[in-house]
Short mmCIF file of C-alpha atoms in Angstrom, two decimals:
data_model
loop_
_atom_site.label_atom_id
_atom_site.label_comp_id
_atom_site.label_asym_id
_atom_site.label_seq_id
_atom_site.Cartn_x
_atom_site.Cartn_y
_atom_site.Cartn_z
CA UNK Y 171 -24.70 81.46 16.83
CA UNK Y 172 -22.95 81.39 20.18
CA UNK Y 173 -24.66 79.71 23.13
CA UNK Y 174 -24.72 82.87 25.24
CA UNK Y 175 -26.39 85.02 22.60
CA UNK Y 176 -30.06 85.69 22.24
CA UNK Y 177 -31.80 83.64 19.52
CA UNK Y 178 -32.82 86.70 17.50
CA UNK Y 179 -29.30 88.15 17.28
CA UNK Y 180 -27.76 87.59 13.86
CA UNK Y 181 -24.14 86.35 14.01
CA UNK Y 182 -21.63 85.76 11.24
CA UNK Y 183 -17.96 84.92 11.35
CA UNK Y 184 -15.72 87.41 9.58
CA UNK Y 185 -12.12 87.71 8.52
CA UNK Y 186 -10.29 90.94 9.32
CA UNK Y 187 -8.73 92.55 6.24
CA UNK Y 188 -7.51 95.77 7.86
CA UNK Y 189 -7.69 97.77 11.10
CA UNK Y 190 -6.89 101.49 11.13
CA UNK Y 191 -7.61 104.03 13.87
CA UNK Y 192 -10.59 102.25 15.40
CA UNK Y 193 -12.18 101.05 12.16
CA UNK Y 194 -11.97 97.45 11.01
CA UNK Y 195 -12.53 96.25 7.47
CA UNK Y 196 -13.89 92.71 7.61
CA UNK Y 197 -15.10 90.16 5.10
CA UNK Y 198 -18.19 88.30 6.31
CA UNK Y 199 -18.01 84.55 5.72
CA UNK Y 200 -20.93 82.29 4.88
CA UNK Y 201 -20.69 79.20 7.07
CA UNK Y 202 -22.20 75.94 5.78
CA UNK Y 203 -23.80 75.28 9.18
CA UNK Y 204 -24.58 78.93 9.95
CA UNK Y 205 -28.28 78.35 10.56
CA UNK Y 206 -29.45 80.40 7.58
CA UNK Y 207 -32.44 78.12 7.07
CA UNK Y 208 -33.96 79.22 10.39
CA UNK Y 209 -33.10 82.92 10.02
CA UNK Y 210 -35.98 85.34 9.48
CA UNK Y 211 -33.80 87.64 7.38
CA UNK Y 212 -32.62 84.93 4.98
CA UNK Y 213 -34.53 86.17 1.94
CA UNK Y 214 -33.01 89.64 1.98
CA UNK Y 215 -29.58 88.84 3.39
CA UNK Y 216 -27.82 87.30 0.43
CA UNK Y 217 -25.27 85.39 2.52
CA UNK Y 218 -27.23 82.15 2.26
CA UNK Y 219 -26.73 82.09 -1.52
CA UNK Y 220 -22.98 82.69 -1.43
CA UNK Y 221 -20.14 80.20 -1.72
CA UNK Y 222 -19.90 78.23 1.51
CA UNK Y 223 -16.91 79.03 3.72
CA UNK Y 224 -15.72 81.83 1.46
CA UNK Y 225 -15.51 85.57 2.28
CA UNK Y 226 -18.56 87.17 0.69
CA UNK Y 227 -19.44 90.65 1.94
CA UNK Y 228 -17.08 93.40 3.02
CA UNK Y 229 -17.98 95.85 5.79
CA UNK Y 230 -16.25 98.68 7.64
CA UNK Y 231 -17.16 98.63 11.32
CA UNK Y 232 -16.03 100.55 14.39
CA UNK Y 233 -13.75 98.52 16.64
CA UNK Y 234 -11.63 100.23 19.31
CA UNK Y 235 -9.58 97.08 20.01
CA UNK Y 236 -6.68 96.57 17.62
CA UNK Y 237 -7.11 93.70 15.18
CA UNK Y 238 -4.64 92.03 12.84
CA UNK Y 239 -5.31 91.06 9.24
CA UNK Y 240 -6.39 87.43 8.99
CA UNK Y 241 -7.92 87.37 12.49
CA UNK Y 242 -11.33 85.70 12.81
CA UNK Y 243 -14.04 87.71 14.58
CA UNK Y 244 -17.80 87.53 14.96
CA UNK Y 245 -20.01 90.24 13.46
CA UNK Y 246 -23.37 90.68 15.20
CA UNK Y 247 -26.50 92.60 14.33
CA UNK Y 248 -28.79 93.69 17.12
CA UNK Y 249 -31.98 91.74 17.91
CA UNK Y 250 -35.13 92.63 15.97
CA UNK Y 251 -33.16 94.43 13.25
CA UNK Y 252 -34.64 92.03 10.73
CA UNK Y 253 -38.19 93.18 11.53
CA UNK Y 254 -37.19 96.85 11.40
CA UNK Y 255 -35.66 96.27 7.97
CA UNK Y 256 -38.76 94.46 6.71
CA UNK Y 257 -41.00 97.29 7.90
CA UNK Y 258 -38.80 100.00 6.37
CA UNK Y 259 -38.19 98.19 3.09
CA UNK Y 260 -41.59 96.64 2.37
CA UNK Y 261 -44.45 97.65 4.66
CA UNK Y 262 -44.00 101.44 4.77
CA UNK Y 263 -43.47 101.90 1.00
CA UNK Y 264 -46.63 99.88 0.30
CA UNK Y 265 -48.42 102.00 2.90
CA UNK Y 266 -47.24 105.18 1.12
CA UNK Y 267 -48.52 103.90 -2.22
CA UNK Y 268 -51.86 102.96 -0.66
CA UNK Y 269 -52.17 106.33 1.07
CA UNK Y 270 -51.49 108.08 -2.22
CA UNK Y 271 -54.08 105.97 -4.02
CA UNK Y 272 -56.63 106.55 -1.27
CA UNK Y 273 -56.00 110.30 -1.18
CA UNK Y 274 -56.26 110.52 -4.97
CA UNK Y 275 -59.54 108.63 -4.95
CA UNK Y 276 -60.98 110.77 -2.14
CA UNK Y 277 -59.96 113.97 -3.90
CA UNK Y 278 -61.54 112.76 -7.15
CA UNK Y 279 -58.34 112.93 -9.15
CA UNK Y 280 -58.10 110.94 -12.35
CA UNK Y 281 -56.18 107.71 -12.60
CA UNK Y 282 -53.00 109.32 -13.93
CA UNK Y 283 -52.94 112.02 -11.24
CA UNK Y 284 -53.68 109.46 -8.53
CA UNK Y 285 -50.78 107.31 -9.75
CA UNK Y 286 -48.50 110.34 -9.80
CA UNK Y 287 -49.62 111.25 -6.28
CA UNK Y 288 -48.80 107.73 -5.11
CA UNK Y 289 -45.39 107.81 -6.73
CA UNK Y 290 -44.79 111.25 -5.22
CA UNK Y 291 -45.56 109.86 -1.77
CA UNK Y 292 -43.05 107.07 -2.43
CA UNK Y 293 -40.41 109.60 -3.52
CA UNK Y 294 -41.02 111.58 -0.32
CA UNK Y 295 -40.61 108.39 1.71
CA UNK Y 296 -37.31 107.68 -0.06
CA UNK Y 297 -36.15 111.25 0.59
CA UNK Y 298 -37.04 110.82 4.26
CA UNK Y 299 -34.97 107.65 4.43
CA UNK Y 300 -32.09 109.49 2.80
CA UNK Y 301 -32.33 112.42 5.21
CA UNK Y 302 -32.40 110.14 8.26
CA UNK Y 303 -29.82 107.65 6.94
CA UNK Y 304 -27.30 108.40 9.72
CA UNK Y 305 -29.89 107.69 12.40
CA UNK Y 306 -30.92 104.52 10.57
CA UNK Y 307 -27.27 103.44 10.33
CA UNK Y 308 -27.05 103.64 14.13
CA UNK Y 309 -30.30 101.68 14.50
CA UNK Y 310 -28.91 98.89 12.31
CA UNK Y 311 -25.35 99.05 13.58
CA UNK Y 312 -23.29 95.90 13.44
CA UNK Y 313 -20.65 95.24 16.05
CA UNK Y 314 -17.54 93.12 16.24
CA UNK Y 315 -17.04 90.52 18.94
CA UNK Y 316 -13.53 89.19 19.38
CA UNK Y 317 -13.86 85.50 20.33
CA UNK Y 318 -11.67 83.93 22.98
CA UNK Y 319 -8.94 81.71 21.62
CA UNK Y 320 -10.69 78.62 23.00
CA UNK Y 321 -13.96 79.52 21.14
CA UNK Y 322 -12.38 79.71 17.69
#
């Protein structure tokens, strides 16, 4: 994490594989001293379990500045994205299941119909995520920072 960044911003070094017409293909590198132990998103990230110092995850990101293959850059994820992801991935699906169970119980449906209602609510939630995936992509957008030569 760079000294000028906010503490909740997630930073990872990355290696540029390709740059074409404003889109960079980068491989995110797991650093041995990357601070994964203190990161709130560690459990769902997957980078902490990868081989140290090796390229692990590939991503295509917008980058208007030309980059050359082999160049080191920093990939950042906006602050509080980890909490948004936790809410979308865990809290809201559990809430949908609970709402379905509660509605089934209030309506006096049997156990099987209540379970199907709960699963139907979960399917509708998943469909909603799918329909709004472009908006969600913008909310969780990663960006590329090109470090100064003296910061590399």
